[in-house]
Amino acid sequence: MPIKFYFVLLCASGLVLSSCVTASDHKLLYKAATDGNVSAIEALLDNGVLVNQDYSGWTALGTAAYHGYADVVKLLLDRGADIDFSIPQKDGTTALSYAALGGHIEIAKNLIAKGADIRRAVDSLNRMFAGSETQMGIELLERLQGK
């Protein structure tokens, strides 16, 4: 296994000192969010990893919303993730955009309840590639906006 994997395990178990993790380890945060690993995310954030950094155009919040990890979305928001943070190279997609693309209605509702910008999410989906997945996301957000 790669050394970074062991490092995340050590962080999650509390065996690593805070000086071992740097803010440049945003790839680890992204990976932990992709896997829904709450313990690793908590350890990384506790040790100085920045919550709003992106890795290859994805934030931890965006990937958690896309994969449907409601507990991770809540944790990241509680720890200061910007609900409407977006990556310009990714058409301005936000966590709400990704929740809609992933078909995660409850996460989308929770993000809207916490103040996510629906119009921004719809606009970003309109700028993305054309396809049924994108259209379904737009329709979901428009239905939620009407409620």
mmCIF file of C-alpha atoms in Angstrom:
data_model
loop_
_atom_site.group_PDB
_atom_site.id
_atom_site.type_symbol
_atom_site.label_atom_id
_atom_site.label_comp_id
_atom_site.label_asym_id
_atom_site.label_seq_id
_atom_site.Cartn_x
_atom_site.Cartn_y
_atom_site.Cartn_z
ATOM 1 C CA MET A 1 0.000 0.000 0.000
ATOM 2 C CA PRO A 2 1.160 3.558 -0.670
ATOM 3 C CA ILE A 3 2.712 5.415 2.237
ATOM 4 C CA LYS A 4 -0.030 8.071 2.129
ATOM 5 C CA PHE A 5 -2.618 5.373 2.857
ATOM 6 C CA TYR A 6 -0.777 4.361 6.001
ATOM 7 C CA PHE A 7 -0.414 8.001 6.923
ATOM 8 C CA VAL A 8 -4.192 8.503 6.746
ATOM 9 C CA LEU A 9 -4.715 5.426 8.904
ATOM 10 C CA LEU A 10 -2.266 6.736 11.469
ATOM 11 C CA CYS A 11 -3.961 10.131 11.443
ATOM 12 C CA ALA A 12 -7.373 8.577 11.898
ATOM 13 C CA SER A 13 -6.122 6.561 14.843
ATOM 14 C CA GLY A 14 -4.646 9.656 16.490
ATOM 15 C CA LEU A 15 -1.092 8.336 16.394
ATOM 16 C CA VAL A 16 0.345 11.110 14.215
ATOM 17 C CA LEU A 17 1.482 14.443 15.601
ATOM 18 C CA SER A 18 -0.039 17.553 14.055
ATOM 19 C CA SER A 19 3.304 18.607 12.581
ATOM 20 C CA CYS A 20 3.208 15.591 10.260
ATOM 21 C CA VAL A 21 0.296 16.914 8.183
ATOM 22 C CA THR A 22 0.601 20.039 6.069
ATOM 23 C CA ALA A 23 -1.969 22.154 4.280
ATOM 24 C CA SER A 24 -0.664 20.771 0.985
ATOM 25 C CA ASP A 25 -2.152 17.362 1.765
ATOM 26 C CA HIS A 26 -5.481 18.299 0.174
ATOM 27 C CA LYS A 27 -5.286 15.168 -1.988
ATOM 28 C CA LEU A 28 -5.701 13.107 1.183
ATOM 29 C CA LEU A 29 -8.784 15.094 2.153
ATOM 30 C CA TYR A 30 -10.273 14.590 -1.299
ATOM 31 C CA LYS A 31 -9.573 10.840 -1.153
ATOM 32 C CA ALA A 32 -11.071 10.524 2.331
ATOM 33 C CA ALA A 33 -14.197 12.412 1.166
ATOM 34 C CA THR A 34 -14.450 10.198 -1.931
ATOM 35 C CA ASP A 35 -14.406 7.141 0.344
ATOM 36 C CA GLY A 36 -16.740 8.649 2.973
ATOM 37 C CA ASN A 37 -14.041 8.229 5.632
ATOM 38 C CA VAL A 38 -15.221 10.531 8.429
ATOM 39 C CA SER A 39 -12.400 9.603 10.834
ATOM 40 C CA ALA A 40 -9.685 10.418 8.307
ATOM 41 C CA ILE A 41 -11.375 13.703 7.391
ATOM 42 C CA GLU A 42 -11.597 14.736 11.029
ATOM 43 C CA ALA A 43 -7.949 13.869 11.614
ATOM 44 C CA LEU A 44 -6.776 15.721 8.514
ATOM 45 C CA LEU A 45 -8.781 18.842 9.356
ATOM 46 C CA ASP A 46 -7.650 18.685 12.992
ATOM 47 C CA ASN A 47 -4.080 18.668 11.749
ATOM 48 C CA GLY A 48 -4.265 21.678 9.486
ATOM 49 C CA VAL A 49 -5.448 20.492 6.088
ATOM 50 C CA LEU A 50 -7.520 23.270 4.507
ATOM 51 C CA VAL A 51 -11.163 22.379 3.968
ATOM 52 C CA ASN A 52 -11.707 24.411 0.764
ATOM 53 C CA GLN A 53 -8.685 23.232 -1.237
ATOM 54 C CA ASP A 54 -9.282 21.406 -4.472
ATOM 55 C CA TYR A 55 -7.651 18.366 -5.964
ATOM 56 C CA SER A 56 -7.931 17.971 -9.742
ATOM 57 C CA GLY A 57 -10.875 20.349 -9.767
ATOM 58 C CA TRP A 58 -12.787 18.641 -6.950
ATOM 59 C CA THR A 59 -13.278 19.832 -3.385
ATOM 60 C CA ALA A 60 -13.939 17.455 -0.536
ATOM 61 C CA LEU A 61 -17.435 18.929 -0.169
ATOM 62 C CA GLY A 62 -18.214 18.521 -3.867
ATOM 63 C CA THR A 63 -17.064 14.914 -4.015
ATOM 64 C CA ALA A 64 -18.927 14.009 -0.812
ATOM 65 C CA ALA A 65 -22.119 15.572 -2.209
ATOM 66 C CA TYR A 66 -21.698 13.748 -5.534
ATOM 67 C CA HIS A 67 -21.138 10.366 -3.861
ATOM 68 C CA GLY A 68 -24.009 10.833 -1.409
ATOM 69 C CA TYR A 69 -22.125 10.954 1.889
ATOM 70 C CA ALA A 70 -24.494 13.135 3.935
ATOM 71 C CA ASP A 71 -22.442 12.690 7.110
ATOM 72 C CA VAL A 72 -19.300 13.890 5.346
ATOM 73 C CA VAL A 73 -21.150 16.870 3.825
ATOM 74 C CA LYS A 74 -22.400 17.844 7.285
ATOM 75 C CA LEU A 75 -18.950 17.454 8.836
ATOM 76 C CA LEU A 76 -17.256 19.540 6.144
ATOM 77 C CA LEU A 77 -19.849 22.312 6.445
ATOM 78 C CA ASP A 78 -19.533 22.239 10.237
ATOM 79 C CA ARG A 79 -15.773 22.582 9.808
ATOM 80 C CA GLY A 80 -16.049 25.666 7.603
ATOM 81 C CA ALA A 81 -16.412 24.426 4.021
ATOM 82 C CA ASP A 82 -17.746 27.173 1.764
ATOM 83 C CA ILE A 83 -21.141 25.914 0.609
ATOM 84 C CA ASP A 84 -20.875 27.664 -2.774
ATOM 85 C CA PHE A 85 -17.134 27.240 -3.342
ATOM 86 C CA SER A 86 -16.453 26.414 -6.964
ATOM 87 C CA ILE A 87 -13.556 25.719 -9.265
ATOM 88 C CA PRO A 88 -13.600 27.975 -12.360
ATOM 89 C CA GLN A 89 -12.076 25.194 -14.494
ATOM 90 C CA LYS A 90 -15.033 22.956 -13.566
ATOM 91 C CA ASP A 91 -17.702 25.322 -14.964
ATOM 92 C CA GLY A 92 -18.310 26.824 -11.533
ATOM 93 C CA THR A 93 -19.895 23.656 -10.171
ATOM 94 C CA THR A 94 -20.736 23.719 -6.479
ATOM 95 C CA ALA A 95 -21.598 21.034 -3.954
ATOM 96 C CA LEU A 96 -25.276 21.553 -4.818
ATOM 97 C CA SER A 97 -24.492 20.976 -8.507
ATOM 98 C CA TYR A 98 -22.744 17.723 -7.630
ATOM 99 C CA ALA A 99 -25.532 16.566 -5.297
ATOM 100 C CA ALA A 100 -27.999 17.090 -8.145
ATOM 101 C CA LEU A 101 -25.794 15.252 -10.633
ATOM 102 C CA GLY A 102 -25.466 12.356 -8.231
ATOM 103 C CA GLY A 103 -29.240 12.296 -7.659
ATOM 104 C CA HIS A 104 -28.915 12.853 -3.906
ATOM 105 C CA ILE A 105 -32.134 14.702 -3.123
ATOM 106 C CA GLU A 106 -31.736 14.833 0.660
ATOM 107 C CA ILE A 107 -28.228 16.248 0.410
ATOM 108 C CA ALA A 108 -29.468 18.818 -2.128
ATOM 109 C CA LYS A 109 -32.337 19.795 0.197
ATOM 110 C CA ASN A 110 -29.944 20.151 3.138
ATOM 111 C CA LEU A 111 -27.535 22.292 1.113
ATOM 112 C CA ILE A 112 -30.413 24.537 0.005
ATOM 113 C CA ALA A 113 -31.650 24.799 3.598
ATOM 114 C CA LYS A 114 -28.163 25.917 4.621
ATOM 115 C CA GLY A 115 -28.166 28.642 1.968
ATOM 116 C CA ALA A 116 -26.658 27.093 -1.169
ATOM 117 C CA ASP A 117 -27.248 29.250 -4.237
ATOM 118 C CA ILE A 118 -29.699 27.327 -6.426
ATOM 119 C CA ARG A 119 -29.397 29.652 -9.424
ATOM 120 C CA ARG A 120 -25.611 29.297 -9.374
ATOM 121 C CA ALA A 121 -25.912 25.515 -9.298
ATOM 122 C CA VAL A 122 -28.384 25.475 -12.198
ATOM 123 C CA ASP A 123 -26.197 27.867 -14.205
ATOM 124 C CA SER A 124 -23.154 25.662 -13.663
ATOM 125 C CA LEU A 125 -25.071 22.577 -14.784
ATOM 126 C CA ASN A 126 -26.191 24.440 -17.912
ATOM 127 C CA ARG A 127 -22.542 25.182 -18.735
ATOM 128 C CA MET A 128 -21.509 21.557 -18.335
ATOM 129 C CA PHE A 129 -21.606 18.935 -21.049
ATOM 130 C CA ALA A 130 -24.967 18.219 -22.614
ATOM 131 C CA GLY A 131 -26.580 14.978 -21.571
ATOM 132 C CA SER A 132 -29.417 13.374 -19.687
ATOM 133 C CA GLU A 133 -27.468 13.273 -16.422
ATOM 134 C CA THR A 134 -27.035 17.040 -16.507
ATOM 135 C CA GLN A 135 -30.662 17.613 -17.513
ATOM 136 C CA MET A 136 -31.866 15.449 -14.621
ATOM 137 C CA GLY A 137 -29.734 17.511 -12.231
ATOM 138 C CA ILE A 138 -31.187 20.765 -13.563
ATOM 139 C CA GLU A 139 -34.747 19.434 -13.269
ATOM 140 C CA LEU A 140 -34.094 18.285 -9.702
ATOM 141 C CA LEU A 141 -32.806 21.705 -8.666
ATOM 142 C CA GLU A 142 -35.664 23.512 -10.383
ATOM 143 C CA ARG A 143 -38.215 21.296 -8.578
ATOM 144 C CA LEU A 144 -36.493 21.922 -5.245
ATOM 145 C CA GLN A 145 -36.414 25.653 -5.907
ATOM 146 C CA GLY A 146 -40.189 25.649 -6.403
ATOM 147 C CA LYS A 147 -40.826 24.098 -2.979
#
